[in-house]
GROMACS .gro file of C-alpha atoms in nm:
model
  287
    1MET     CA    1  -0.455   9.681   2.243
    2VAL     CA    2  -0.641   9.418   2.076
    3LYS     CA    3  -0.688   9.055   2.244
    4ALA     CA    4  -0.738   8.740   2.071
    5VAL     CA    5  -0.947   8.467   2.193
    6ASN     CA    6  -0.816   8.094   2.211
    7ALA     CA    7  -0.985   7.790   2.169
    8SER     CA    8  -1.068   7.775   2.551
    9GLY     CA    9  -1.243   8.098   2.529
   10SER     CA   10  -0.981   8.291   2.724
   11PRO     CA   11  -0.869   8.606   2.596
   12GLU     CA   12  -0.493   8.601   2.500
   13THR     CA   13  -0.268   8.891   2.477
   14ALA     CA   14  -0.095   8.948   2.135
   15PRO     CA   15   0.306   8.972   2.191
   16ALA     CA   16   0.434   9.310   2.215
   17PRO     CA   17   0.641   9.420   1.887
   18THR     CA   18   1.032   9.377   1.982
   19ALA     CA   19   1.269   9.645   1.896
   20PRO     CA   20   1.509   9.592   1.586
   21THR     CA   21   1.834   9.444   1.704
   22ALA     CA   22   2.137   9.637   1.627
   23PRO     CA   23   2.357   9.483   1.341
   24PRO     CA   24   2.704   9.338   1.489
   25ALA     CA   25   2.993   9.577   1.477
   26PRO     CA   26   3.231   9.511   1.191
   27PRO     CA   27   3.558   9.341   1.272
   28ARG     CA   28   3.836   9.553   1.366
   29ALA     CA   29   4.115   9.553   1.096
   30TRP     CA   30   4.452   9.371   1.174
   31TRP     CA   31   4.633   9.683   1.192
   32ALA     CA   32   4.391   9.838   1.454
   33ARG     CA   33   4.406   9.519   1.652
   34ALA     CA   34   4.785   9.510   1.639
   35ALA     CA   35   4.796   9.873   1.753
   36ARG     CA   36   4.566   9.782   2.035
   37PHE     CA   37   4.802   9.506   2.156
   38LEU     CA   38   5.116   9.711   2.124
   39LEU     CA   39   4.977  10.018   2.313
   40ARG     CA   40   4.784   9.835   2.556
   41ASP     CA   41   4.882   9.499   2.631
   42ARG     CA   42   5.268   9.496   2.541
   43PRO     CA   43   5.402   9.864   2.496
   44GLU     CA   44   5.768   9.722   2.562
   45LEU     CA   45   5.766   9.552   2.243
   46LEU     CA   46   5.754   9.921   2.080
   47LEU     CA   47   5.924  10.100   2.332
   48SER     CA   48   6.246   9.886   2.352
   49PRO     CA   49   6.333   9.913   1.979
   50LEU     CA   50   6.259  10.264   1.978
   51ALA     CA   51   6.502  10.321   2.252
   52LEU     CA   52   6.758  10.135   2.085
   53VAL     CA   53   6.712  10.343   1.778
   54LEU     CA   54   6.710  10.652   1.948
   55LEU     CA   55   7.053  10.556   2.120
   56VAL     CA   56   7.204  10.457   1.790
   57TYR     CA   57   7.102  10.796   1.630
   58LEU     CA   58   7.250  10.977   1.931
   59TRP     CA   59   7.571  10.786   1.860
   60TYR     CA   60   7.570  10.874   1.510
   61VAL     CA   61   7.524  11.245   1.551
   62VAL     CA   62   7.790  11.250   1.809
   63THR     CA   63   8.063  11.068   1.615
   64SER     CA   64   7.957  11.266   1.293
   65ALA     CA   65   7.967  11.607   1.476
   66GLY     CA   66   8.319  11.536   1.583
   67LEU     CA   67   8.236  11.550   1.956
   68VAL     CA   68   8.449  11.245   2.028
   69ALA     CA   69   8.759  11.122   1.858
   70PRO     CA   70   8.703  10.797   1.640
   71VAL     CA   71   8.962  10.645   1.829
   72LEU     CA   72   8.762  10.652   2.154
   73LEU     CA   73   8.407  10.602   1.986
   74PRO     CA   74   8.386  10.484   1.649
   75SER     CA   75   8.089  10.555   1.440
   76PRO     CA   76   7.780  10.318   1.402
   77SER     CA   77   7.889  10.247   1.046
   78ALA     CA   78   8.261  10.170   1.126
   79VAL     CA   79   8.145   9.921   1.389
   80GLY     CA   80   7.894   9.765   1.115
   81ARG     CA   81   8.179   9.728   0.891
   82ALA     CA   82   8.412   9.583   1.155
   83LEU     CA   83   8.146   9.319   1.250
   84LYS     CA   84   8.108   9.189   0.915
   85VAL     CA   85   8.481   9.180   0.908
   86LEU     CA   86   8.486   9.001   1.241
   87LEU     CA   87   8.206   8.732   1.143
   88THR     CA   88   8.362   8.631   0.830
   89ALA     CA   89   8.713   8.621   0.964
   90PRO     CA   90   8.837   8.239   0.930
   91TRP     CA   91   8.998   8.278   1.269
   92PHE     CA   92   8.668   8.409   1.430
   93PRO     CA   93   8.474   8.078   1.499
   94PRO     CA   94   8.760   7.893   1.695
   95ASN     CA   95   8.782   8.198   1.921
   96LEU     CA   96   8.405   8.212   1.957
   97TRP     CA   97   8.392   7.832   2.033
   98THR     CA   98   8.674   7.842   2.290
   99THR     CA   99   8.502   8.121   2.487
  100LEU     CA  100   8.150   7.935   2.442
  101LEU     CA  101   8.309   7.585   2.563
  102GLU     CA  102   8.463   7.764   2.865
  103ALA     CA  103   8.131   7.958   2.958
  104ILE     CA  104   7.921   7.615   2.929
  105LEU     CA  105   8.132   7.407   3.102
  106GLY     CA  106   8.171   7.641   3.395
  107PHE     CA  107   7.838   7.694   3.428
  108LEU     CA  108   7.702   7.323   3.410
  109ILE     CA  109   7.996   7.252   3.663
  110ALA     CA  110   7.917   7.526   3.912
  111ALA     CA  111   7.549   7.432   3.885
  112VAL     CA  112   7.612   7.066   3.979
  113LEU     CA  113   7.844   7.154   4.239
  114ALA     CA  114   7.624   7.448   4.412
  115VAL     CA  115   7.294   7.262   4.433
  116ALA     CA  116   7.470   6.964   4.553
  117VAL     CA  117   7.632   7.169   4.816
  118ALA     CA  118   7.316   7.362   4.900
  119VAL     CA  119   7.119   7.033   4.929
  120LEU     CA  120   7.389   6.899   5.164
  121MET     CA  121   7.398   7.232   5.377
  122ASP     CA  122   7.010   7.232   5.400
  123GLN     CA  123   6.972   6.890   5.494
  124ILE     CA  124   7.250   6.875   5.759
  125ARG     CA  125   7.223   7.192   5.945
  126LEU     CA  126   7.553   7.155   6.143
  127ILE     CA  127   7.734   7.206   5.779
  128ARG     CA  128   7.553   7.494   5.719
  129ARG     CA  129   7.641   7.666   6.035
  130VAL     CA  130   7.990   7.587   5.986
  131GLY     CA  131   8.041   7.648   5.642
  132TYR     CA  132   7.813   7.947   5.531
  133PRO     CA  133   8.050   8.193   5.669
  134TYR     CA  134   8.313   8.075   5.443
  135VAL     CA  135   8.063   8.080   5.170
  136VAL     CA  136   8.016   8.455   5.209
  137VAL     CA  137   8.389   8.534   5.217
  138LEU     CA  138   8.470   8.353   4.910
  139GLN     CA  139   8.128   8.521   4.746
  140VAL     CA  140   8.255   8.885   4.823
  141MET     CA  141   8.601   8.806   4.653
  142PRO     CA  142   8.598   8.916   4.289
  143SER     CA  143   8.686   8.639   4.045
  144VAL     CA  144   8.942   8.874   3.894
  145VAL     CA  145   9.148   8.855   4.246
  146LEU     CA  146   9.118   8.460   4.201
  147ALA     CA  147   9.197   8.421   3.831
  148PRO     CA  148   9.593   8.459   3.859
  149ILE     CA  149   9.584   8.189   4.119
  150PHE     CA  150   9.394   7.948   3.922
  151ILE     CA  151   9.595   8.035   3.620
  152VAL     CA  152   9.918   7.935   3.828
  153TRP     CA  153   9.747   7.602   3.956
  154PHE     CA  154   9.583   7.490   3.650
  155GLY     CA  155   9.808   7.622   3.364
  156PHE     CA  156   9.752   7.854   3.072
  157GLY     CA  157   9.518   7.621   2.902
  158ILE     CA  158   9.130   7.582   2.889
  159SER     CA  159   9.141   7.443   3.233
  160SER     CA  160   9.219   7.758   3.432
  161LYS     CA  161   8.972   7.960   3.236
  162ILE     CA  162   8.676   7.703   3.323
  163VAL     CA  163   8.779   7.707   3.692
  164VAL     CA  164   8.739   8.076   3.686
  165SER     CA  165   8.407   8.071   3.534
  166VAL     CA  166   8.286   7.820   3.778
  167SER     CA  167   8.431   8.028   4.054
  168THR     CA  168   8.209   8.327   3.919
  169ALA     CA  169   7.884   8.152   3.886
  170PHE     CA  170   7.934   7.899   4.196
  171PHE     CA  171   7.815   8.137   4.490
  172VAL     CA  172   7.534   8.292   4.332
  173ILE     CA  173   7.349   7.941   4.262
  174LEU     CA  174   7.462   7.832   4.631
  175VAL     CA  175   7.325   8.133   4.788
  176ASN     CA  176   6.978   8.161   4.577
  177THR     CA  177   6.917   7.776   4.614
  178LEU     CA  178   6.975   7.776   4.993
  179SER     CA  179   6.720   8.061   4.998
  180GLY     CA  180   6.508   7.863   4.810
  181LEU     CA  181   6.527   7.549   5.012
  182ALA     CA  182   6.450   7.747   5.305
  183SER     CA  183   6.148   7.905   5.167
  184VAL     CA  184   5.926   7.622   5.210
  185PRO     CA  185   5.618   7.716   5.459
  186GLU     CA  186   5.635   7.531   5.777
  187ASN     CA  187   5.272   7.429   5.739
  188SER     CA  188   5.338   7.254   5.423
  189ARG     CA  189   5.594   7.050   5.610
  190LEU     CA  190   5.368   6.977   5.881
  191LEU     CA  191   5.119   6.860   5.638
  192MET     CA  192   5.379   6.611   5.475
  193ARG     CA  193   5.446   6.506   5.828
  194SER     CA  194   5.068   6.428   5.898
  195MET     CA  195   5.046   6.237   5.578
  196CYS     CA  196   5.333   6.012   5.713
  197ALA     CA  197   5.566   6.131   5.389
  198SER     CA  198   5.927   6.018   5.409
  199ARG     CA  199   6.203   6.258   5.449
  200ARG     CA  200   6.291   6.191   5.086
  201GLN     CA  201   5.918   6.227   4.994
  202THR     CA  202   5.897   6.539   5.141
  203PHE     CA  203   6.234   6.663   4.980
  204PHE     CA  204   6.110   6.578   4.634
  205LYS     CA  205   5.755   6.672   4.620
  206LEU     CA  206   5.767   6.966   4.854
  207THR     CA  207   6.117   7.115   4.893
  208MET     CA  208   6.259   7.098   4.553
  209PRO     CA  209   5.947   7.214   4.354
  210THR     CA  210   5.915   7.506   4.591
  211ALA     CA  211   6.312   7.573   4.555
  212LEU     CA  212   6.311   7.566   4.182
  213PRO     CA  213   6.191   7.900   4.075
  214TYR     CA  214   6.480   8.046   4.314
  215VAL     CA  215   6.735   7.807   4.160
  216PHE     CA  216   6.647   7.892   3.785
  217ALA     CA  217   6.650   8.253   3.896
  218ALA     CA  218   7.027   8.176   3.978
  219PHE     CA  219   7.077   7.976   3.680
  220LYS     CA  220   6.979   8.302   3.452
  221THR     CA  221   7.218   8.506   3.635
  222ALA     CA  222   7.493   8.253   3.644
  223ALA     CA  223   7.461   8.179   3.311
  224THR     CA  224   7.603   8.514   3.217
  225LEU     CA  225   7.848   8.530   3.487
  226SER     CA  226   8.015   8.206   3.358
  227LEU     CA  227   8.064   8.393   3.064
  228ILE     CA  228   8.216   8.690   3.225
  229GLY     CA  229   8.432   8.467   3.431
  230ALA     CA  230   8.567   8.288   3.099
  231LEU     CA  231   8.643   8.650   2.967
  232VAL     CA  232   8.840   8.732   3.280
  233GLY     CA  233   9.049   8.439   3.240
  234GLU     CA  234   9.122   8.533   2.910
  235PHE     CA  235   9.233   8.865   2.974
  236ILE     CA  236   9.518   8.752   3.213
  237THR     CA  237   9.631   8.479   2.954
  238ALA     CA  238   9.502   8.288   2.668
  239ARG     CA  239   9.566   8.128   2.334
  240SER     CA  240   9.243   8.182   2.178
  241GLY     CA  241   8.912   8.346   2.294
  242LEU     CA  242   8.687   8.642   2.262
  243GLY     CA  243   8.872   8.790   2.571
  244ARG     CA  244   9.192   8.746   2.376
  245LEU     CA  245   9.048   8.913   2.077
  246LEU     CA  246   8.951   9.193   2.266
  247THR     CA  247   9.305   9.221   2.455
  248GLN     CA  248   9.457   9.226   2.087
  249PHE     CA  249   9.224   9.486   1.965
  250SER     CA  250   9.268   9.708   2.244
  251PHE     CA  251   9.653   9.707   2.201
  252ALA     CA  252   9.631   9.790   1.831
  253LEU     CA  253   9.364  10.055   1.896
  254ARG     CA  254   9.107   9.906   1.685
  255GLN     CA  255   8.820  10.060   1.873
  256ASP     CA  256   8.592   9.932   1.580
  257MET     CA  257   8.695   9.582   1.619
  258MET     CA  258   8.667   9.588   2.006
  259PHE     CA  259   8.298   9.717   1.958
  260ALA     CA  260   8.218   9.447   1.725
  261THR     CA  261   8.357   9.190   1.968
  262VAL     CA  262   8.137   9.349   2.259
  263LEU     CA  263   7.852   9.291   2.044
  264VAL     CA  264   7.918   8.938   1.989
  265VAL     CA  265   7.982   8.877   2.371
  266GLY     CA  266   7.641   9.061   2.426
  267ALA     CA  267   7.458   8.853   2.199
  268VAL     CA  268   7.639   8.505   2.339
  269GLY     CA  269   7.516   8.653   2.698
  270ILE     CA  270   7.164   8.685   2.570
  271ALA     CA  271   7.163   8.337   2.401
  272LEU     CA  272   7.267   8.190   2.712
  273TYR     CA  273   7.008   8.373   2.899
  274GLY     CA  274   6.756   8.297   2.672
  275LEU     CA  275   6.827   7.921   2.684
  276VAL     CA  276   6.801   7.907   3.047
  277ALA     CA  277   6.472   8.099   3.053
  278PHE     CA  278   6.337   7.825   2.799
  279LEU     CA  279   6.431   7.559   3.010
  280GLU     CA  280   6.256   7.716   3.318
  281LYS     CA  281   5.929   7.736   3.114
  282LYS     CA  282   5.970   7.340   3.045
  283VAL     CA  283   6.068   7.243   3.400
  284ILE     CA  284   5.862   7.476   3.598
  285TRP     CA  285   5.545   7.409   3.364
  286TRP     CA  286   5.319   7.464   3.660
  287ARG     CA  287   5.403   7.813   3.709
   0.00000   0.00000   0.00000
């Protein structure tokens, strides 16, 4: 090893040669990144559509082989043609709007009433001890049993269908909201008291934010239940609505139109659920 001498006369060691660095790896192609994302990070984005395609294919095989009569299970192509007829019919939008109005109004009324009653029962424990057994009794009673009573009380118009929708969604929101209000840790309550927080401040800054995930979980369930309640009321008696269309198609043995209407009902339910989930992300922004 050769040593150099600097200006002061002291020997100086020459730096050792460095190993050549490897060239940077070439960037992955977009399809490789997409495949990695689908297979490792979010496999449900690939498996869910595949499951639907497999289900429709099995449906096609069963109907094409004649294993099931068309009057019981129409083919996918027949349902597709019926769906096109349904969506382009001039009488379809009024029926869809009627069911949407009943479901949305029923959900909103149930949400306001249930949250208000839950807060009242949480703040005044005597009301909770007295009223909770009746809540349990009414919750286990299906809306199909109450629907004829509501129709007699509120008539054959849209009002009775909204009441049935409210009764279907009300108790789910009430029970889940009560659970959320009771889920506040006792240590957090003691901390708020030690900071001289008032009862109102404790409720709005601790109790309600803690209960919001429970409330929105109930809202997502109640959004679809309100649609079910509206359809149940329309099954019994109605002048318009998707439930009335289902009843008419059933009596006429139009299974293809029934399946098409069921697909529309499913799409409406998914849309209501997605809207509540979107609002949940906006309201509970800290999660």
